[in-house]
Short mmCIF file of C-alpha atoms and ligand atoms in Angstrom, two decimals:
data_model
loop_
_atom_site.label_atom_id
_atom_site.label_comp_id
_atom_site.label_asym_id
_atom_site.label_seq_id
_atom_site.Cartn_x
_atom_site.Cartn_y
_atom_site.Cartn_z
CA MET A 1370 16.15 35.99 26.55
CA THR A 1371 15.01 36.29 22.91
CA ALA A 1372 11.68 34.74 21.94
CA ASP A 1373 13.52 32.23 19.75
CA ARG A 1374 15.81 31.14 22.58
CA GLN A 1375 12.89 30.97 24.98
CA SER A 1376 10.93 28.71 22.61
CA LYS A 1377 14.00 26.43 22.21
CA VAL A 1378 14.31 26.11 25.99
CA GLN A 1379 10.59 25.36 26.30
CA ASP A 1380 10.85 22.76 23.55
CA HIS A 1381 13.87 21.18 25.25
CA PHE A 1382 11.99 21.05 28.56
CA LEU A 1383 8.90 19.58 26.90
CA ARG A 1384 10.91 16.86 25.21
CA TRP A 1385 12.65 16.03 28.49
CA TRP A 1386 9.28 15.99 30.28
CA ILE A 1387 7.68 13.53 27.83
CA GLY A 1388 10.79 11.38 27.77
CA ILE A 1389 12.34 12.16 24.38
CA SER A 1390 15.88 13.40 24.75
CA GLU A 1391 17.36 15.97 22.37
CA ALA A 1392 19.63 13.24 21.05
CA VAL A 1393 16.76 11.28 19.50
CA GLN A 1394 14.98 14.06 17.72
CA ASP A 1395 14.70 13.31 13.99
CA LYS A 1396 14.83 9.63 14.78
CA LEU A 1397 11.25 9.02 13.76
CA THR A 1398 10.54 5.41 12.90
CA LEU A 1399 7.63 4.91 10.54
CA MET A 1400 5.66 1.77 11.31
CA ILE A 1401 2.61 2.84 9.34
CA PRO A 1402 1.39 1.31 6.09
CA GLY A 1403 2.72 4.23 4.06
CA PRO A 1404 4.65 6.36 3.75
CA THR A 1405 7.17 3.70 4.65
CA PRO A 1406 10.87 4.08 5.54
CA VAL A 1407 13.12 5.01 2.62
CA PRO A 1408 16.62 3.49 2.31
CA GLU A 1409 19.62 5.83 2.23
CA THR A 1410 20.50 4.61 -1.28
CA VAL A 1411 17.10 5.66 -2.54
CA LEU A 1412 17.22 9.04 -0.79
CA LYS A 1413 20.64 9.71 -2.27
CA ALA A 1414 19.52 8.69 -5.76
CA MET A 1415 16.64 11.14 -5.48
CA GLY A 1416 18.82 13.95 -4.16
CA ARG A 1417 20.72 14.58 -7.38
CA HIS A 1418 20.09 17.46 -9.74
CA PRO A 1419 17.14 16.91 -12.11
CA ILE A 1420 17.82 16.21 -15.77
CA GLY A 1421 15.75 17.01 -18.85
CA HIS A 1422 12.81 14.65 -19.15
CA ARG A 1423 13.24 14.47 -22.95
CA SER A 1424 16.96 13.71 -22.74
CA GLY A 1425 18.53 10.44 -23.80
CA GLU A 1426 19.82 10.01 -20.26
CA PHE A 1427 16.31 10.13 -18.86
CA GLN A 1428 14.97 7.83 -21.57
CA ASP A 1429 17.53 5.27 -20.43
CA VAL A 1430 16.17 5.54 -16.89
CA VAL A 1431 12.60 5.02 -18.19
CA LYS A 1432 13.74 2.03 -20.22
CA ARG A 1433 15.43 0.37 -17.26
CA THR A 1434 12.60 1.08 -14.81
CA THR A 1435 10.01 -0.23 -17.28
CA GLU A 1436 11.77 -3.60 -17.32
CA GLN A 1437 12.17 -3.57 -13.54
CA LEU A 1438 8.46 -2.82 -13.10
CA ARG A 1439 7.55 -5.74 -15.36
CA TRP A 1440 9.71 -7.94 -13.16
CA LEU A 1441 7.98 -6.72 -9.98
CA HIS A 1442 4.51 -7.26 -11.46
CA GLN A 1443 5.54 -10.59 -13.03
CA THR A 1444 4.05 -9.48 -16.34
CA SER A 1445 5.09 -9.09 -19.94
CA GLY A 1446 2.48 -6.34 -20.36
CA ASP A 1447 2.58 -2.60 -19.81
CA VAL A 1448 3.25 -1.02 -16.43
CA LEU A 1449 2.70 2.72 -16.72
CA VAL A 1450 3.96 5.36 -14.34
CA ILE A 1451 1.74 8.28 -13.30
CA THR A 1452 2.73 11.26 -11.20
CA GLY A 1453 0.18 10.93 -8.43
CA SER A 1454 -0.75 8.83 -5.43
CA GLY A 1455 -2.24 5.34 -5.45
CA THR A 1456 -5.77 6.65 -5.92
CA ALA A 1457 -4.75 8.10 -9.30
CA ALA A 1458 -3.83 4.58 -10.41
CA MET A 1459 -7.17 3.24 -9.11
CA GLU A 1460 -9.11 5.93 -10.97
CA ALA A 1461 -7.04 5.37 -14.12
CA GLY A 1462 -7.87 1.67 -13.96
CA ILE A 1463 -11.58 2.39 -14.04
CA ILE A 1464 -11.78 5.21 -16.57
CA ASN A 1465 -9.54 3.47 -19.09
CA THR A 1466 -11.36 0.16 -19.21
CA LEU A 1467 -15.06 0.89 -18.59
CA SER A 1468 -17.94 2.83 -20.07
CA ARG A 1469 -20.83 4.81 -18.64
CA GLY A 1470 -23.49 2.52 -17.15
CA ASP A 1471 -21.31 -0.60 -17.21
CA LYS A 1472 -22.18 -3.14 -14.58
CA VAL A 1473 -19.36 -3.95 -12.16
CA LEU A 1474 -18.97 -6.01 -9.00
CA CYS A 1475 -17.05 -4.20 -6.26
CA GLY A 1476 -15.62 -5.99 -3.25
CA ASP A 1477 -15.94 -3.93 -0.08
CA ASN A 1478 -14.55 -5.06 3.25
CA GLY A 1479 -12.88 -1.87 4.42
CA LYS A 1480 -11.98 1.72 3.72
CA PHE A 1481 -10.26 1.04 0.40
CA GLY A 1482 -13.01 -1.23 -0.87
CA GLU A 1483 -15.34 1.67 -0.09
CA ARG A 1484 -13.08 3.90 -2.13
CA TRP A 1485 -13.45 1.64 -5.17
CA VAL A 1486 -17.23 1.91 -4.83
CA LYS A 1487 -17.00 5.71 -4.63
CA VAL A 1488 -14.76 6.02 -7.69
CA ALA A 1489 -16.94 3.63 -9.72
CA ARG A 1490 -20.12 5.53 -8.78
CA ALA A 1491 -18.47 8.88 -9.50
CA TYR A 1492 -18.14 7.72 -13.11
CA GLY A 1493 -21.73 6.52 -13.40
CA LEU A 1494 -21.06 2.79 -13.30
CA ASP A 1495 -23.79 0.38 -12.21
CA VAL A 1496 -22.16 -0.96 -9.05
CA GLU A 1497 -23.16 -4.14 -7.26
CA VAL A 1498 -21.33 -4.27 -3.97
CA ILE A 1499 -20.16 -7.56 -2.52
CA LYS A 1500 -19.54 -6.81 1.11
CA ALA A 1501 -17.86 -8.51 4.00
CA GLU A 1502 -17.66 -7.24 7.58
CA TRP A 1503 -14.57 -5.18 8.34
CA GLY A 1504 -11.92 -7.59 9.60
CA GLN A 1505 -13.30 -10.45 7.50
CA PRO A 1506 -12.02 -11.38 4.04
CA LEU A 1507 -14.17 -11.09 0.92
CA ASP A 1508 -15.86 -14.41 0.18
CA PRO A 1509 -14.71 -15.75 -3.21
CA GLU A 1510 -17.89 -17.85 -3.36
CA ALA A 1511 -20.02 -14.69 -3.42
CA PHE A 1512 -18.10 -13.55 -6.51
CA ARG A 1513 -18.39 -16.98 -8.13
CA ALA A 1514 -22.16 -17.06 -7.57
CA ALA A 1515 -22.70 -13.55 -8.97
CA LEU A 1516 -20.52 -14.25 -12.00
CA GLU A 1517 -22.15 -17.62 -12.71
CA ALA A 1518 -25.60 -16.05 -12.49
CA ASP A 1519 -24.61 -13.49 -15.13
CA SER A 1520 -25.64 -15.49 -18.20
CA ALA A 1521 -26.17 -12.27 -20.17
CA LYS A 1522 -22.50 -11.40 -19.56
CA ALA A 1523 -23.45 -7.94 -18.35
CA ILE A 1524 -20.71 -7.76 -15.70
CA ARG A 1525 -17.79 -5.87 -17.21
CA ALA A 1526 -15.40 -5.94 -14.29
CA VAL A 1527 -14.75 -7.25 -10.81
CA ILE A 1528 -13.02 -4.60 -8.75
CA LEU A 1529 -11.38 -5.29 -5.41
CA THR A 1530 -8.62 -4.54 -2.95
CA HIS A 1531 -5.95 -7.20 -2.42
CA SER A 1532 -4.49 -6.05 0.90
CA GLU A 1533 -7.18 -4.04 2.75
CA THR A 1534 -4.99 -1.62 4.66
CA SER A 1535 -7.73 -0.33 6.97
CA THR A 1536 -8.33 -3.73 8.56
CA GLY A 1537 -5.07 -5.58 7.86
CA VAL A 1538 -6.91 -8.25 5.85
CA ILE A 1539 -5.52 -9.91 2.72
CA ASN A 1540 -8.22 -10.96 0.29
CA ASP A 1541 -7.98 -14.08 -1.86
CA LEU A 1542 -7.32 -12.26 -5.11
CA GLU A 1543 -6.05 -15.38 -6.88
CA THR A 1544 -9.27 -17.36 -6.35
CA ILE A 1545 -11.54 -14.42 -7.15
CA SER A 1546 -9.59 -13.69 -10.32
CA GLY A 1547 -9.98 -17.37 -11.28
CA HIS A 1548 -13.77 -16.99 -11.04
CA VAL A 1549 -13.58 -13.87 -13.21
CA ARG A 1550 -11.60 -15.81 -15.82
CA ALA A 1551 -14.25 -18.55 -15.82
CA HIS A 1552 -16.90 -15.88 -16.53
CA GLY A 1553 -15.06 -15.18 -19.76
CA SER A 1554 -15.59 -11.50 -20.45
CA ALA A 1555 -15.26 -9.52 -17.20
CA LEU A 1556 -11.96 -7.91 -16.20
CA THR A 1557 -10.24 -8.14 -12.82
CA ILE A 1558 -9.21 -4.71 -11.58
CA ALA A 1559 -7.17 -4.91 -8.40
CA ASP A 1560 -5.87 -2.41 -5.87
CA CYS A 1561 -2.50 -3.90 -4.96
CA VAL A 1562 -1.31 -0.72 -3.26
CA THR A 1563 -0.19 -2.49 -0.07
CA SER A 1564 0.36 -5.96 -1.49
CA LEU A 1565 2.74 -5.32 -4.38
CA GLY A 1566 6.29 -5.67 -3.10
CA ALA A 1567 5.09 -7.43 0.06
CA SER A 1568 3.11 -10.36 -1.21
CA ASN A 1569 3.06 -12.43 -4.37
CA VAL A 1570 1.09 -10.67 -7.14
CA PRO A 1571 1.93 -12.61 -10.31
CA MET A 1572 -0.17 -10.54 -12.65
CA ASP A 1573 0.00 -12.77 -15.73
CA ALA A 1574 -0.22 -16.10 -13.90
CA TRP A 1575 -3.31 -14.95 -11.97
CA GLY A 1576 -4.87 -13.36 -15.05
CA LEU A 1577 -5.19 -9.90 -13.51
CA ASP A 1578 -6.15 -7.18 -15.97
CA VAL A 1579 -5.42 -3.98 -14.08
CA VAL A 1580 -3.07 -3.71 -11.09
CA ALA A 1581 -2.83 -0.38 -9.26
CA SER A 1582 -0.06 0.53 -6.83
CA GLY A 1583 1.78 3.49 -5.29
CA SER A 1584 5.38 4.38 -4.53
CA GLN A 1585 5.15 5.04 -0.77
CA LYS A 1586 4.44 1.41 0.09
CA GLY A 1587 6.36 -1.76 -0.82
CA TYR A 1588 8.42 0.27 -3.30
CA MET A 1589 10.36 1.85 -0.38
CA MET A 1590 10.02 5.30 -1.92
CA PRO A 1591 8.45 8.59 -0.87
CA PRO A 1592 4.90 9.27 -2.10
CA GLY A 1593 4.44 10.74 -5.57
CA LEU A 1594 4.38 7.98 -8.17
CA SER A 1595 1.62 5.54 -8.93
CA PHE A 1596 1.63 2.60 -11.26
CA VAL A 1597 -1.02 0.99 -13.45
CA ALA A 1598 -0.31 -2.35 -15.05
CA MET A 1599 -2.59 -3.28 -17.96
CA SER A 1600 -3.18 -6.68 -19.58
CA GLU A 1601 -3.90 -7.09 -23.30
CA ARG A 1602 -7.59 -7.62 -22.45
CA ALA A 1603 -7.54 -4.36 -20.51
CA TRP A 1604 -6.23 -2.59 -23.63
CA GLN A 1605 -9.02 -4.12 -25.71
CA ALA A 1606 -11.47 -2.71 -23.17
CA TYR A 1607 -9.65 0.64 -23.41
CA ASP A 1608 -10.59 0.83 -27.09
CA ARG A 1609 -14.29 0.54 -26.17
CA SER A 1610 -14.18 2.73 -23.05
CA ASP A 1611 -16.08 6.04 -23.22
CA LEU A 1612 -15.50 7.49 -19.76
CA PRO A 1613 -14.04 11.02 -19.74
CA LYS A 1614 -10.29 11.23 -19.26
CA PHE A 1615 -7.39 13.47 -20.04
CA TYR A 1616 -4.44 13.49 -17.60
CA LEU A 1617 -5.13 9.88 -16.71
CA ASP A 1618 -5.82 8.72 -20.27
CA LEU A 1619 -3.46 5.75 -20.49
CA GLY A 1620 -3.37 5.76 -24.29
CA PRO A 1621 -0.76 8.53 -24.47
CA TYR A 1622 1.17 6.90 -21.60
CA ARG A 1623 1.38 3.67 -23.58
CA LYS A 1624 2.36 5.43 -26.78
CA THR A 1625 5.14 7.45 -25.16
CA ALA A 1626 6.30 4.52 -22.99
CA ALA A 1627 7.09 2.68 -26.24
CA LYS A 1628 9.63 5.47 -26.83
CA ASN A 1629 10.82 5.42 -23.21
CA SER A 1630 9.11 8.68 -22.50
CA ASN A 1631 6.05 10.20 -20.81
CA PRO A 1632 3.18 12.32 -22.08
CA PHE A 1633 3.74 15.03 -19.44
CA THR A 1634 6.65 16.21 -17.31
CA PRO A 1635 7.29 13.23 -15.04
CA ALA A 1636 8.62 13.44 -11.48
CA VAL A 1637 12.19 13.04 -12.72
CA ASN A 1638 13.81 12.68 -9.30
CA LEU A 1639 11.26 10.11 -8.19
CA TYR A 1640 12.28 8.07 -11.22
CA PHE A 1641 15.85 8.11 -9.91
CA ALA A 1642 14.49 6.84 -6.60
CA LEU A 1643 12.40 4.21 -8.40
CA GLU A 1644 15.37 2.81 -10.25
CA ALA A 1645 17.45 2.61 -7.06
CA ALA A 1646 14.61 1.02 -5.07
CA LEU A 1647 13.87 -1.56 -7.74
CA GLU A 1648 17.57 -2.41 -8.00
CA MET A 1649 17.54 -3.11 -4.26
CA MET A 1650 14.44 -5.25 -4.64
CA GLN A 1651 15.98 -7.19 -7.50
CA ALA A 1652 19.11 -7.80 -5.45
CA GLU A 1653 16.97 -9.19 -2.62
CA GLY A 1654 14.75 -11.23 -4.96
CA LEU A 1655 10.96 -11.59 -5.03
CA GLU A 1656 10.80 -14.78 -2.97
CA ALA A 1657 13.05 -13.31 -0.28
CA ILE A 1658 10.93 -10.14 -0.14
CA PHE A 1659 7.72 -12.14 0.31
CA THR A 1660 9.33 -14.37 2.94
CA ARG A 1661 10.59 -11.34 4.88
CA HIS A 1662 7.12 -9.79 4.96
CA ALA A 1663 5.51 -13.08 5.99
CA ARG A 1664 8.05 -13.45 8.85
CA HIS A 1665 7.34 -9.93 10.04
CA ARG A 1666 3.62 -10.58 9.99
CA ALA A 1667 4.16 -13.73 12.06
CA ALA A 1668 6.44 -11.86 14.49
CA ALA A 1669 4.07 -8.92 14.96
CA GLN A 1670 1.10 -11.23 15.40
CA ALA A 1671 2.93 -13.41 17.92
CA GLY A 1672 3.94 -10.38 20.00
CA MET A 1673 0.40 -8.99 20.10
CA LYS A 1674 -1.18 -12.31 20.97
CA ALA A 1675 1.33 -12.93 23.75
CA MET A 1676 0.36 -9.59 25.30
CA GLY A 1677 -3.33 -10.53 25.17
CA LEU A 1678 -4.06 -8.02 22.41
CA PRO A 1679 -6.51 -9.49 19.88
CA LEU A 1680 -5.80 -9.17 16.18
CA TYR A 1681 -8.48 -7.41 14.15
CA ALA A 1682 -8.15 -9.46 10.95
CA ALA A 1683 -9.79 -12.88 10.85
CA GLU A 1684 -7.39 -15.72 11.70
CA GLY A 1685 -5.36 -16.75 8.64
CA TYR A 1686 -6.18 -13.57 6.69
CA GLY A 1687 -3.63 -11.16 8.17
CA SER A 1688 -1.93 -9.03 5.54
CA PRO A 1689 1.86 -9.42 5.26
CA ALA A 1690 2.01 -5.62 5.14
CA ILE A 1691 -0.05 -4.55 8.16
CA THR A 1692 -1.09 -6.01 11.48
CA ALA A 1693 -4.27 -4.42 12.86
CA VAL A 1694 -4.74 -4.83 16.59
CA ALA A 1695 -7.98 -4.34 18.56
CA PRO A 1696 -6.77 -3.96 22.16
CA ASP A 1697 -10.00 -4.79 23.94
CA GLY A 1698 -10.68 -2.38 26.79
CA ILE A 1699 -7.74 -0.13 25.91
CA ASP A 1700 -8.05 3.18 24.06
CA ALA A 1701 -5.98 2.37 20.97
CA GLU A 1702 -5.47 6.04 20.15
CA HIS A 1703 -4.14 6.77 23.62
CA LEU A 1704 -1.71 3.87 23.39
CA ARG A 1705 -0.61 4.83 19.88
CA LYS A 1706 0.04 8.44 20.89
CA ALA A 1707 1.96 7.35 23.99
CA VAL A 1708 4.21 5.09 21.86
CA LYS A 1709 4.89 8.05 19.57
CA GLU A 1710 5.66 10.39 22.46
CA ARG A 1711 7.86 7.96 24.36
CA PHE A 1712 9.72 6.34 21.48
CA ASP A 1713 9.08 8.41 18.34
CA ILE A 1714 7.68 5.30 16.69
CA LEU A 1715 4.65 6.09 14.57
CA LEU A 1716 1.91 3.48 14.44
CA ALA A 1717 -1.27 3.97 12.41
CA GLY A 1718 -4.63 4.53 14.03
CA GLY A 1719 -7.99 3.00 13.23
CA GLN A 1720 -9.99 4.55 10.41
CA ASP A 1721 -13.61 5.71 10.61
CA HIS A 1722 -15.55 3.68 13.22
CA LEU A 1723 -12.32 1.91 14.21
CA LYS A 1724 -10.75 5.11 15.56
CA GLY A 1725 -9.77 4.48 19.17
CA LYS A 1726 -10.58 0.79 18.81
CA VAL A 1727 -7.74 -0.32 16.56
CA PHE A 1728 -4.10 0.52 15.99
CA ARG A 1729 -2.10 -0.78 13.06
CA ILE A 1730 1.55 -1.79 12.78
CA GLY A 1731 2.89 -1.27 9.28
CA HIS A 1732 5.64 -3.76 8.38
CA LEU A 1733 5.82 -2.94 4.73
CA GLY A 1734 8.73 -2.09 2.50
CA PHE A 1735 12.12 -1.23 3.99
CA VAL A 1736 11.49 -2.97 7.32
CA CYS A 1737 13.89 -5.33 9.08
CA ASP A 1738 13.67 -7.66 12.10
CA ARG A 1739 15.00 -4.92 14.37
CA ASP A 1740 12.13 -2.60 13.42
CA VAL A 1741 9.46 -5.15 14.25
CA LEU A 1742 11.13 -6.21 17.50
CA THR A 1743 11.57 -2.57 18.54
CA ALA A 1744 7.96 -1.70 17.73
CA VAL A 1745 6.67 -4.61 19.80
CA ALA A 1746 9.03 -3.68 22.65
CA ALA A 1747 7.85 -0.05 22.52
CA ILE A 1748 4.21 -1.13 22.63
CA GLU A 1749 4.94 -3.50 25.49
CA SER A 1750 6.88 -0.95 27.50
CA THR A 1751 4.16 1.65 26.95
CA LEU A 1752 1.41 -0.74 28.02
CA ASP A 1753 3.42 -1.42 31.17
CA ALA A 1754 4.05 2.27 31.86
CA LEU A 1755 0.32 3.00 31.45
CA GLY A 1756 -0.57 0.12 33.77
CA LEU A 1757 -2.39 -1.62 30.92
CA HIS A 1758 -0.24 -4.69 30.35
CA LYS A 1759 -2.53 -7.71 30.40
CA THR A 1760 0.08 -10.47 30.67
CA SER A 1761 3.59 -10.60 32.07
CA MET A 1762 6.11 -7.93 31.13
CA GLY A 1763 8.42 -9.24 28.41
CA SER A 1764 5.96 -11.75 26.99
CA GLY A 1765 5.40 -9.75 23.79
CA VAL A 1766 9.09 -9.25 23.07
CA ALA A 1767 9.84 -12.90 23.87
CA ALA A 1768 7.15 -14.13 21.45
CA THR A 1769 8.28 -11.77 18.68
CA ALA A 1770 11.93 -12.72 19.15
CA ALA A 1771 11.01 -16.41 19.05
CA ALA A 1772 9.00 -15.93 15.85
CA LEU A 1773 11.90 -14.08 14.26
CA ALA A 1774 14.32 -16.82 15.28
CA ALA A 1775 12.13 -19.57 13.78
C1 PLP B 2699 -5.05 -0.44 -0.12
C2 PLP B 2699 -4.89 1.00 -0.47
N1 PLP B 2699 -5.46 1.45 -1.58
C3 PLP B 2699 -5.36 2.73 -1.97
C4 PLP B 2699 -4.66 3.64 -1.20
C5 PLP B 2699 -4.66 5.04 -1.64
O1 PLP B 2699 -3.44 5.46 -1.92
P1 PLP B 2699 -3.05 7.01 -1.90
O2 PLP B 2699 -3.30 7.52 -0.53
O3 PLP B 2699 -1.62 6.90 -2.27
O4 PLP B 2699 -3.89 7.68 -2.93
C6 PLP B 2699 -4.05 3.22 -0.02
C7 PLP B 2699 -3.30 4.15 0.82
O5 PLP B 2699 -3.00 3.91 1.95
C8 PLP B 2699 -4.17 1.86 0.34
O6 PLP B 2699 -3.58 1.40 1.45
#
């Protein structure tokens, strides 16, 4: 037997042994908060031959996607497209609106709040951190108090994460942004990486100044594009900003966007995907998208609770994009890996000190009722197979199905 043949036989045996038949290979289901599943239409749009990025044909794509992005952000301002991941958009938000030594308030109640603090400190900002325990939401009152106490108007920006992916908590961005508005001069810079396209983020109505997001989330696309939306006040701050920047200098992006172009070679094929994905989103409608995500949150939460698995996010603050579960007394990593091995469904693990204590179900982007029901059923069946089911077999699926039927 050749080595190649031998390894195929071994692989076949291994898959049979762990319960995955040959027939289901390549049937991976992503239930993580990014990358998220990508619709066939979007994959096909992306699979065409690239075109010249200075061609009229490509400029038409940029023109159409610019309008679609404004629709998604509910803004009449600029939404700029960067080739990069969500963190590029976060960094761009800071370096284009702030100056060395500026005082900022950073909300930190999880891994991505921590990231804001790191980026702000990397650029020499004077960061005051407003913390909440992981699993708890940021307290809008803490922001109000700090902003009201700032009679010298030294605070230049309030920086926070809307949907904190590491803990599955949604922060009250609307209220916090209202307090920033009342302050008068500070900007609101928001990471909406896992809220945009899942939850309402009406940029203009809430008075947000910078909104950062990334393609591999609610956009239903592969990773590779990030988006920075800028208000008029953010552009005024841009004129004063002295932080170093080149690739992420949004000035040239704005200038070229006015001509339906980009300062550098953009990810042409990801633009094709973007247009197709946004067309799908427009066909579904914003309200329907938000309702779908809220239903899936309710269904995932109901299933977990019925199986006696506590939710990690504080009651009433669960993100519509992610449900974090803290399965008391159960090794979350062991369970997560067993679900992957038995069903090829990928759940996300806990980050940092939550590793082994928490698993997370992503229900963000191109996710339907069947996906949520299947994920809950896979978790339930795996708990049962491992002898770890805390309630009666079928209780999780029944609760999820009931929530979906409501
Ligand atoms: C809330 C949040 N912010 C920022 C990021 C960073 O995005 P990226 O990994 O695309 O740089 C993520 C990624 O998961 C996220 O969930």
